[in-house]
Coordinates of C-alpha atoms (C1' of nucleotides) in Angstrom, one line a residue:
Chain A
M19 CA 87.1 56.6 134.4
A20 CA 85.0 59.2 133.5
R21 CA 85.7 62.6 136.0
R22 CA 81.9 64.7 135.5
S23 CA 82.9 68.3 136.0
E24 CA 86.2 69.2 137.2
H25 CA 86.8 71.2 134.6
S26 CA 83.9 73.5 132.3
L27 CA 84.6 72.8 128.7
E28 CA 86.3 76.4 128.4
E29 CA 88.8 75.7 131.6
L30 CA 89.9 72.0 129.3
K31 CA 90.0 74.4 125.6
A32 CA 92.8 75.6 127.9
M33 CA 94.0 73.2 128.9
V34 CA 94.8 72.2 125.4
L35 CA 95.5 75.1 124.1
D36 CA 98.2 75.6 126.1
A37 CA 99.5 72.3 126.0
A38 CA 99.9 71.8 122.7
E39 CA 101.4 74.9 122.4
S40 CA 103.8 73.8 124.6
I41 CA 105.2 70.7 122.3
I42 CA 104.9 73.1 119.4
I43 CA 107.6 75.2 121.0
E44 CA 109.5 72.4 122.9
E45 CA 109.4 69.4 120.4
G46 CA 108.4 71.5 117.4
F47 CA 106.5 71.6 114.6
S48 CA 106.2 67.7 113.3
A49 CA 105.9 66.3 116.8
L50 CA 101.8 67.6 117.6
K51 CA 99.5 64.5 118.3
V52 CA 96.1 64.2 119.8
R53 CA 97.4 61.1 121.4
K54 CA 100.6 63.4 122.9
I55 CA 98.3 66.2 123.4
A56 CA 95.9 63.3 125.8
V57 CA 98.8 62.4 128.3
A58 CA 100.0 65.8 128.7
I59 CA 96.1 67.0 130.3
G60 CA 95.0 63.7 131.6
Y61 CA 92.4 63.0 129.8
T62 CA 92.1 61.0 126.7
V63 CA 91.3 62.1 122.8
G64 CA 87.9 61.8 122.9
S65 CA 87.9 64.6 125.2
I66 CA 90.2 67.1 122.6
Y67 CA 87.2 66.4 120.1
M68 CA 84.7 67.8 122.0
V69 CA 86.2 71.6 121.8
F70 CA 88.0 71.6 118.9
A71 CA 86.3 70.0 114.8
N72 CA 89.9 68.4 114.7
M73 CA 94.1 69.8 114.7
A74 CA 93.3 71.5 111.8
D75 CA 91.1 73.5 114.1
L76 CA 93.4 73.9 117.3
V77 CA 95.9 74.4 115.3
M78 CA 94.5 77.7 113.6
H79 CA 94.0 78.9 117.1
I80 CA 96.9 78.8 118.9
N81 CA 98.7 80.3 115.1
A82 CA 95.6 83.4 116.4
R83 CA 97.7 83.5 119.3
T84 CA 101.2 83.8 118.3
L85 CA 99.6 85.9 115.5
D86 CA 99.0 88.1 118.6
A87 CA 102.4 87.1 119.8
I88 CA 104.0 89.0 116.9
A89 CA 101.3 91.7 117.0
A90 CA 102.3 92.9 121.2
Q91 CA 106.2 92.7 120.3
L92 CA 105.4 94.7 116.8
E93 CA 103.5 97.8 118.6
Q94 CA 106.6 97.9 121.3
V95 CA 108.8 99.4 118.8
Q96 CA 110.1 102.7 119.3
D97 CA 108.3 105.2 117.6
C98 CA 110.6 107.9 115.9
S99 CA 110.9 108.4 112.8
A100 CA 108.4 106.5 109.6
E101 CA 111.3 105.8 107.9
Q102 CA 113.3 104.5 110.7
S103 CA 110.3 102.0 113.0
I104 CA 110.0 100.8 109.7
E105 CA 113.3 99.2 110.0
S106 CA 112.9 98.1 113.7
L107 CA 109.4 96.5 112.9
A108 CA 111.3 94.4 110.0
V109 CA 113.6 93.4 112.6
T110 CA 112.4 93.4 114.8
Y111 CA 109.3 90.5 113.1
F112 CA 112.8 88.7 111.8
S113 CA 113.6 88.6 115.5
Y114 CA 110.0 87.1 116.5
A115 CA 110.8 84.6 113.9
S116 CA 114.4 83.3 114.8
Q117 CA 113.6 83.6 118.6
N118 CA 109.9 81.3 118.4
F119 CA 111.3 80.0 115.2
N120 CA 108.6 76.9 116.2
R121 CA 105.2 78.5 116.7
W122 CA 106.1 81.0 113.4
C123 CA 106.4 77.7 111.6
K124 CA 103.4 76.4 112.4
V125 CA 102.1 79.7 111.3
F126 CA 103.1 79.8 107.2
E127 CA 103.1 75.6 107.0
Y128 CA 101.6 74.6 104.5
R129 CA 97.6 74.6 104.7
L130 CA 93.4 74.1 103.7
P131 CA 93.2 71.6 101.3
A132 CA 91.8 74.2 99.1
D133 CA 88.4 74.5 100.0
A134 CA 88.1 75.3 103.8
E135 CA 88.2 79.0 104.3
I136 CA 89.9 81.0 106.6
P137 CA 87.6 82.3 109.7
D138 CA 86.9 86.1 109.7
W139 CA 88.2 86.5 113.3
Y140 CA 91.6 84.4 111.8
Q141 CA 92.5 86.9 109.2
E142 CA 91.7 90.4 111.7
K143 CA 94.7 88.9 112.9
V144 CA 96.7 88.3 110.1
D145 CA 95.2 92.5 109.3
N146 CA 96.1 93.7 112.6
V147 CA 99.1 92.5 111.6
F148 CA 99.9 94.2 108.4
A149 CA 97.9 97.0 110.6
L150 CA 100.5 97.8 112.5
V151 CA 103.1 98.3 109.9
E152 CA 101.0 100.7 107.6
E153 CA 100.4 103.5 110.3
R154 CA 104.1 103.5 109.3
F155 CA 104.1 104.1 105.5
A156 CA 101.2 106.5 106.6
E157 CA 103.0 108.9 108.3
L158 CA 104.9 109.1 105.9
A159 CA 102.0 110.1 102.3
P160 CA 99.3 110.6 104.1
E161 CA 98.5 112.2 101.3
L162 CA 98.3 108.8 98.6
S163 CA 95.5 106.8 98.6
E164 CA 94.8 103.6 101.0
D165 CA 94.7 101.1 99.1
L166 CA 98.3 102.1 97.2
R167 CA 99.9 102.4 100.8
K168 CA 98.4 99.2 102.1
R169 CA 100.3 98.0 98.5
A170 CA 103.0 99.1 98.9
T171 CA 103.0 97.6 103.4
R172 CA 101.7 94.4 101.7
T173 CA 104.2 94.0 98.8
L174 CA 107.6 95.0 101.3
W175 CA 105.9 92.9 104.0
S176 CA 106.0 90.7 101.9
G177 CA 108.9 90.6 100.8
V178 CA 110.3 90.6 104.3
H179 CA 109.0 87.8 105.0
G180 CA 110.2 86.3 101.9
I181 CA 113.7 86.6 103.5
C182 CA 112.8 85.0 106.9
V183 CA 111.0 82.0 104.7
L184 CA 114.3 80.9 103.2
S185 CA 116.6 82.6 105.5
V186 CA 115.2 79.9 107.9
T187 CA 114.4 77.3 104.7
G188 CA 117.8 77.3 103.4
K189 CA 121.0 76.8 104.7
Q190 CA 121.0 78.3 108.2
D191 CA 124.8 77.9 108.7
K192 CA 126.1 79.5 104.9
A193 CA 123.9 82.9 105.8
G194 CA 124.0 83.8 109.7
I195 CA 121.1 85.7 112.1
K196 CA 123.3 88.9 111.1
D197 CA 123.7 88.0 107.4
V198 CA 119.6 88.0 107.5
E199 CA 119.2 91.2 110.0
E200 CA 121.6 93.2 106.9
M201 CA 118.9 91.7 103.3
I202 CA 116.7 93.1 105.6
V203 CA 117.7 96.0 106.5
L204 CA 118.9 96.6 102.7
L205 CA 115.7 95.3 101.1
V206 CA 113.7 98.1 103.3
R207 CA 116.1 101.0 102.4
N208 CA 116.1 100.3 98.8
F209 CA 112.6 99.8 98.1
M210 CA 111.8 102.7 100.3
R211 CA 114.2 105.1 99.1
G212 CA 112.7 104.2 95.6
W213 CA 109.2 104.5 97.0
I214 CA 110.2 107.6 97.9
A215 CA 111.4 108.9 95.1
C216 CA 108.8 108.2 93.2
S217 CA 105.7 110.2 95.8
N218 CA 103.3 108.9 94.2
K219 CA 103.2 104.6 93.7
Chain B
M11 CA 104.7 37.1 90.6
A12 CA 108.4 38.3 90.8
R13 CA 108.0 40.6 87.4
R14 CA 112.2 40.0 87.3
S15 CA 114.5 42.2 85.1
E16 CA 110.9 43.1 83.7
H17 CA 113.0 47.3 84.2
S18 CA 116.1 47.9 85.0
L19 CA 116.8 49.3 88.2
E20 CA 116.9 53.1 86.7
E21 CA 114.4 53.1 84.5
L22 CA 112.3 51.9 87.7
K23 CA 113.3 54.6 89.2
A24 CA 112.3 56.7 86.5
M25 CA 108.2 55.4 86.6
V26 CA 108.1 55.1 90.1
L27 CA 109.8 59.5 89.5
D28 CA 107.6 60.3 86.8
A29 CA 104.4 58.6 88.3
A30 CA 105.6 60.7 92.3
E31 CA 104.5 64.4 89.9
S32 CA 102.6 63.5 88.8
I33 CA 100.2 62.5 90.9
I34 CA 101.7 65.9 93.2
I35 CA 100.7 67.9 90.2
E36 CA 96.8 66.8 89.3
E37 CA 95.7 66.4 92.8
G38 CA 98.1 68.5 95.1
F39 CA 100.8 68.0 97.2
S40 CA 99.1 65.7 99.5
A41 CA 97.6 63.0 98.1
L42 CA 101.5 61.8 97.7
K43 CA 101.2 58.2 98.9
V44 CA 103.5 55.4 98.2
R45 CA 100.7 53.3 97.5
K46 CA 99.5 55.1 95.1
I47 CA 102.6 55.7 93.6
A48 CA 103.0 51.8 93.5
V49 CA 100.1 51.4 91.8
A50 CA 100.6 54.1 89.1
I51 CA 103.3 52.2 88.4
G52 CA 102.7 48.4 88.5
Y53 CA 104.4 47.7 91.1
T54 CA 104.0 47.9 95.4
V55 CA 105.3 50.1 97.6
G56 CA 108.6 47.7 98.2
S57 CA 110.2 48.3 95.0
I58 CA 110.2 52.3 95.0
Y59 CA 112.7 51.2 98.6
M60 CA 114.8 49.3 95.9
V61 CA 115.4 52.7 93.9
F62 CA 114.6 55.3 96.6
A63 CA 115.3 55.6 100.6
N64 CA 112.1 57.7 101.1
M65 CA 109.6 59.8 101.1
A66 CA 111.2 62.6 102.1
D67 CA 114.2 61.7 98.8
L68 CA 112.2 61.1 96.2
V69 CA 110.4 64.7 97.5
M70 CA 114.0 65.9 97.2
H71 CA 114.0 64.9 93.7
I72 CA 111.4 65.7 92.4
N73 CA 112.1 69.3 94.1
A74 CA 114.9 69.3 91.9
R75 CA 113.0 68.6 88.5
T76 CA 111.0 71.0 89.9
L77 CA 113.2 73.7 90.3
D78 CA 115.1 72.5 86.8
A79 CA 111.3 73.7 85.2
I80 CA 112.3 77.1 86.7
A81 CA 115.1 77.3 85.4
A82 CA 114.7 76.2 82.8
Q83 CA 111.2 78.7 82.2
L84 CA 113.9 82.1 83.2
E85 CA 116.1 81.0 80.8
Q86 CA 113.7 81.9 78.1
V87 CA 113.7 85.9 79.0
Q88 CA 114.1 87.6 76.5
D89 CA 117.8 90.0 77.1
C90 CA 117.0 93.7 77.1
S91 CA 118.4 96.2 79.4
A92 CA 119.4 94.7 82.9
E93 CA 116.5 96.5 85.1
Q94 CA 114.0 95.2 82.8
S95 CA 115.3 91.8 82.5
I96 CA 115.2 90.9 86.0
E97 CA 112.2 92.7 86.4
S98 CA 111.2 90.6 83.7
L99 CA 112.8 87.6 85.4
A100 CA 110.3 88.8 88.5
V101 CA 106.8 88.3 86.5
T102 CA 107.7 84.5 85.0
Y103 CA 108.9 83.3 88.0
F104 CA 106.2 84.2 89.7
S105 CA 104.2 82.9 86.5
Y106 CA 105.6 80.0 86.8
A107 CA 104.6 79.8 90.2
S108 CA 100.8 80.4 89.6
Q109 CA 100.6 77.8 87.6
N110 CA 102.6 74.9 88.3
F111 CA 101.4 75.8 91.8
N112 CA 101.3 72.8 93.1
R113 CA 104.6 71.2 92.6
W114 CA 106.7 74.8 92.6
C115 CA 104.4 74.7 96.4
K116 CA 105.9 71.3 96.8
V117 CA 110.1 72.9 96.7
F118 CA 109.1 75.2 99.6
E119 CA 106.6 73.7 101.9
Y120 CA 108.8 73.0 105.6
R121 CA 110.8 70.7 105.3
L122 CA 114.9 68.1 107.0
P123 CA 113.6 67.9 110.9
A124 CA 116.4 69.5 111.7
D125 CA 119.4 67.0 111.0
A126 CA 118.9 66.5 107.5
E127 CA 121.8 67.8 105.6
I128 CA 120.5 69.4 102.3
P129 CA 122.6 68.0 99.8
D130 CA 125.2 68.7 97.2
W131 CA 123.3 68.3 94.6
Y132 CA 120.6 69.9 95.0
Q133 CA 122.2 73.0 96.9
E134 CA 123.6 73.7 92.8
K135 CA 120.1 73.4 91.7
V136 CA 118.8 76.0 94.6
D137 CA 122.4 78.3 93.4
N138 CA 121.8 77.9 89.9
V139 CA 117.8 79.5 89.6
F140 CA 119.5 82.2 91.7
A141 CA 122.8 82.5 89.3
L142 CA 120.9 83.3 86.8
V143 CA 119.3 87.0 88.6
E144 CA 122.5 87.8 89.4
E145 CA 123.9 87.3 86.1
R146 CA 122.1 91.1 85.8
F147 CA 123.1 92.4 89.0
A148 CA 126.6 91.7 87.4
E149 CA 125.7 93.6 84.3
L150 CA 124.0 97.0 86.3
A151 CA 126.8 96.6 88.1
P152 CA 129.8 95.2 87.6
E153 CA 132.2 96.8 89.7
L154 CA 131.3 96.5 92.8
S155 CA 132.3 93.0 94.7
E156 CA 131.0 89.7 93.5
D157 CA 129.5 88.9 97.2
L158 CA 127.5 92.2 97.3
R159 CA 126.4 91.6 93.8
K160 CA 125.3 88.2 95.8
R161 CA 123.6 89.7 99.0
A162 CA 121.7 91.7 96.5
T163 CA 120.5 89.1 94.2
R164 CA 118.9 87.1 96.8
T165 CA 117.5 89.9 98.8
L166 CA 115.3 90.8 96.2
W167 CA 114.9 87.8 95.0
S168 CA 113.7 86.0 98.2
G169 CA 111.3 89.6 98.2
V170 CA 109.8 88.5 94.9
H171 CA 109.3 84.8 96.0
G172 CA 108.0 85.9 100.5
I173 CA 105.0 88.3 97.6
C174 CA 104.2 85.2 95.7
V175 CA 104.4 82.7 98.9
L176 CA 101.9 85.2 100.8
S177 CA 99.6 86.1 97.6
V178 CA 99.0 81.5 97.6
T179 CA 98.9 81.3 101.1
G180 CA 96.1 83.4 102.2
K181 CA 93.6 84.4 100.2
Q182 CA 93.0 83.8 96.1
D183 CA 90.9 85.6 96.3
K184 CA 91.3 88.9 97.3
A185 CA 94.2 89.5 95.9
G186 CA 94.0 88.5 91.9
I187 CA 96.6 87.1 90.3
K188 CA 96.9 90.9 88.4
D189 CA 97.1 92.2 91.8
V190 CA 99.8 90.2 92.7
E191 CA 101.9 90.6 89.5
E192 CA 102.2 94.5 90.4
M193 CA 103.3 94.2 94.0
I194 CA 106.0 92.2 91.9
V195 CA 107.1 94.7 90.0
L196 CA 106.8 97.4 92.5
L197 CA 109.4 95.9 94.5
V198 CA 111.9 95.1 91.5
R199 CA 111.3 98.7 90.8
N200 CA 111.8 100.2 94.2
F201 CA 114.3 98.1 95.3
M202 CA 115.7 98.9 91.9
R203 CA 115.3 102.9 92.0
G204 CA 117.2 102.8 95.7
W205 CA 119.8 100.4 95.1
I206 CA 121.5 102.2 92.4
A207 CA 120.4 105.3 93.7
C208 CA 123.2 103.9 95.8
S209 CA 125.5 103.0 94.2
N210 CA 127.5 100.7 96.8
K211 CA 125.5 98.4 99.1
Chain C
dA5 C1' 76.3 65.5 130.2
dC6 C1' 80.4 64.7 130.4
dC7 C1' 84.5 61.1 129.4
dT8 C1' 86.6 57.2 127.8
dG9 C1' 89.2 53.7 125.4
dA10 C1' 88.7 50.8 121.8
dA11 C1' 88.1 50.3 117.1
dC12 C1' 88.5 52.3 112.7
dA13 C1' 91.3 53.9 108.3
dC14 C1' 94.4 54.9 106.6
dC15 C1' 100.1 56.5 107.4
dG16 C1' 105.5 55.0 106.3
dT17 C1' 108.8 52.0 106.1
dT18 C1' 111.0 46.6 107.1
dC19 C1' 112.0 42.6 105.1
dA20 C1' 111.4 37.5 105.3
dA21 C1' 109.6 34.5 101.7
dG22 C1' 109.2 33.7 97.1
dT23 C1' 111.0 33.9 92.3
Chain D
dA8 C1' 119.0 39.8 92.6
dC9 C1' 114.7 41.6 91.8
dC10 C1' 109.9 41.5 93.7
dT11 C1' 105.9 40.8 96.6
dG12 C1' 103.1 41.3 100.4
dA13 C1' 102.3 40.8 104.6
dA14 C1' 103.5 42.3 109.4
dC15 C1' 104.9 46.9 112.2
dA16 C1' 104.2 51.0 114.0
dC17 C1' 102.6 55.1 114.6
dC18 C1' 98.8 58.5 112.9
dG19 C1' 93.7 61.9 112.5
dT20 C1' 89.0 61.2 113.7
dT21 C1' 84.7 59.0 116.3
dC22 C1' 81.6 56.2 119.0
dA23 C1' 78.6 53.1 121.8
dA24 C1' 79.3 52.7 126.5
dG25 C1' 80.2 53.6 130.1
dT26 C1' 79.2 57.0 134.7

DNA sequence: ACCTGAACACCGTTCAAGT
DNA sequence: ACCTGAACACCGTTCAAGT
């Protein structure tokens, strides 16, 4: 029963994306299967390959949405002193990660077997998240070169991310949410204290 | 051609483990398949399930070996001032991660769909790695409670780990090995500076 | 042009049957 | 008791065939 142009390819693409996103959110990262998506949108598997090259391509587009959601969340952080803002950004990041666990995981699940390149439009979204933190570093040390600021941002944020990752990979019970939040604050405060004390680098 | 007790079950287990480890090291995380292991050791797939419950079980045992290797590497770090030692431990950790990329990845690849518990013998190996870092924190602040030291260790080490993860996930080209090492040193130095300055917590 | 659905290659896992 | 190997259920992906 070929349903000719009941939906445009654009519409189909959006439907696939929505359905896949729902599956990940509701059933987790390992439940995403082409056949399940097909059933959800009322098409057959073949149709999905009309709008996405393969599963990896689809997942990359879902991850892009997640990165947008993270950026949107971070943008809502109240503006105050730079130090305080950076701390709030870090806690907000963790809060997003724990509340949107399955989506967040997918982004950092290991990826692309060596050969595959990260597309520019995707890298932009990653940079966009970092940029929100970097702005505050700029307020704090406007005299520093962009390079040094970028490095400090990347360093601290990777650290914050690492705490989120290990707290979530290891043992959810042993390290409760409150503990993780405290660890993040501890990392940010100590790093910032050290960073400011030694004003350059 | 059933080969009766040509090897003991213990020997078989070791053979499977060795073969699987080699595949991961040489061909990467996605190349590990039961059939490939079976061919490598000259048995059929069924035999593997005589000594391991399933793939996840097998992988967990490989990861245990990797954790042992990491601990062994960290133990070789020269003894000097606590601050210097912690920095060296962090750089050594990254060095192991980048030189044993595939094995290291497997350990932190996402895991166990919710239900599965982490066995005690495995958790011990994880704790063992942390303990090596914690010792130096103890030298640095012997007056602190074990709890506060553990938290500081876990925080900093998660941060170091995060830098390794993102540097390896994101873009190997853009952030070269030298850059990553500098980021790790930056994180450790600033964190330690901040931590010491504010002697408690 | 759009869509189907059967087919393909490839997984992990099981288990009756052999020695 | 140890081991085989065929079978099962389930993947992602392709493509000739239909409308």
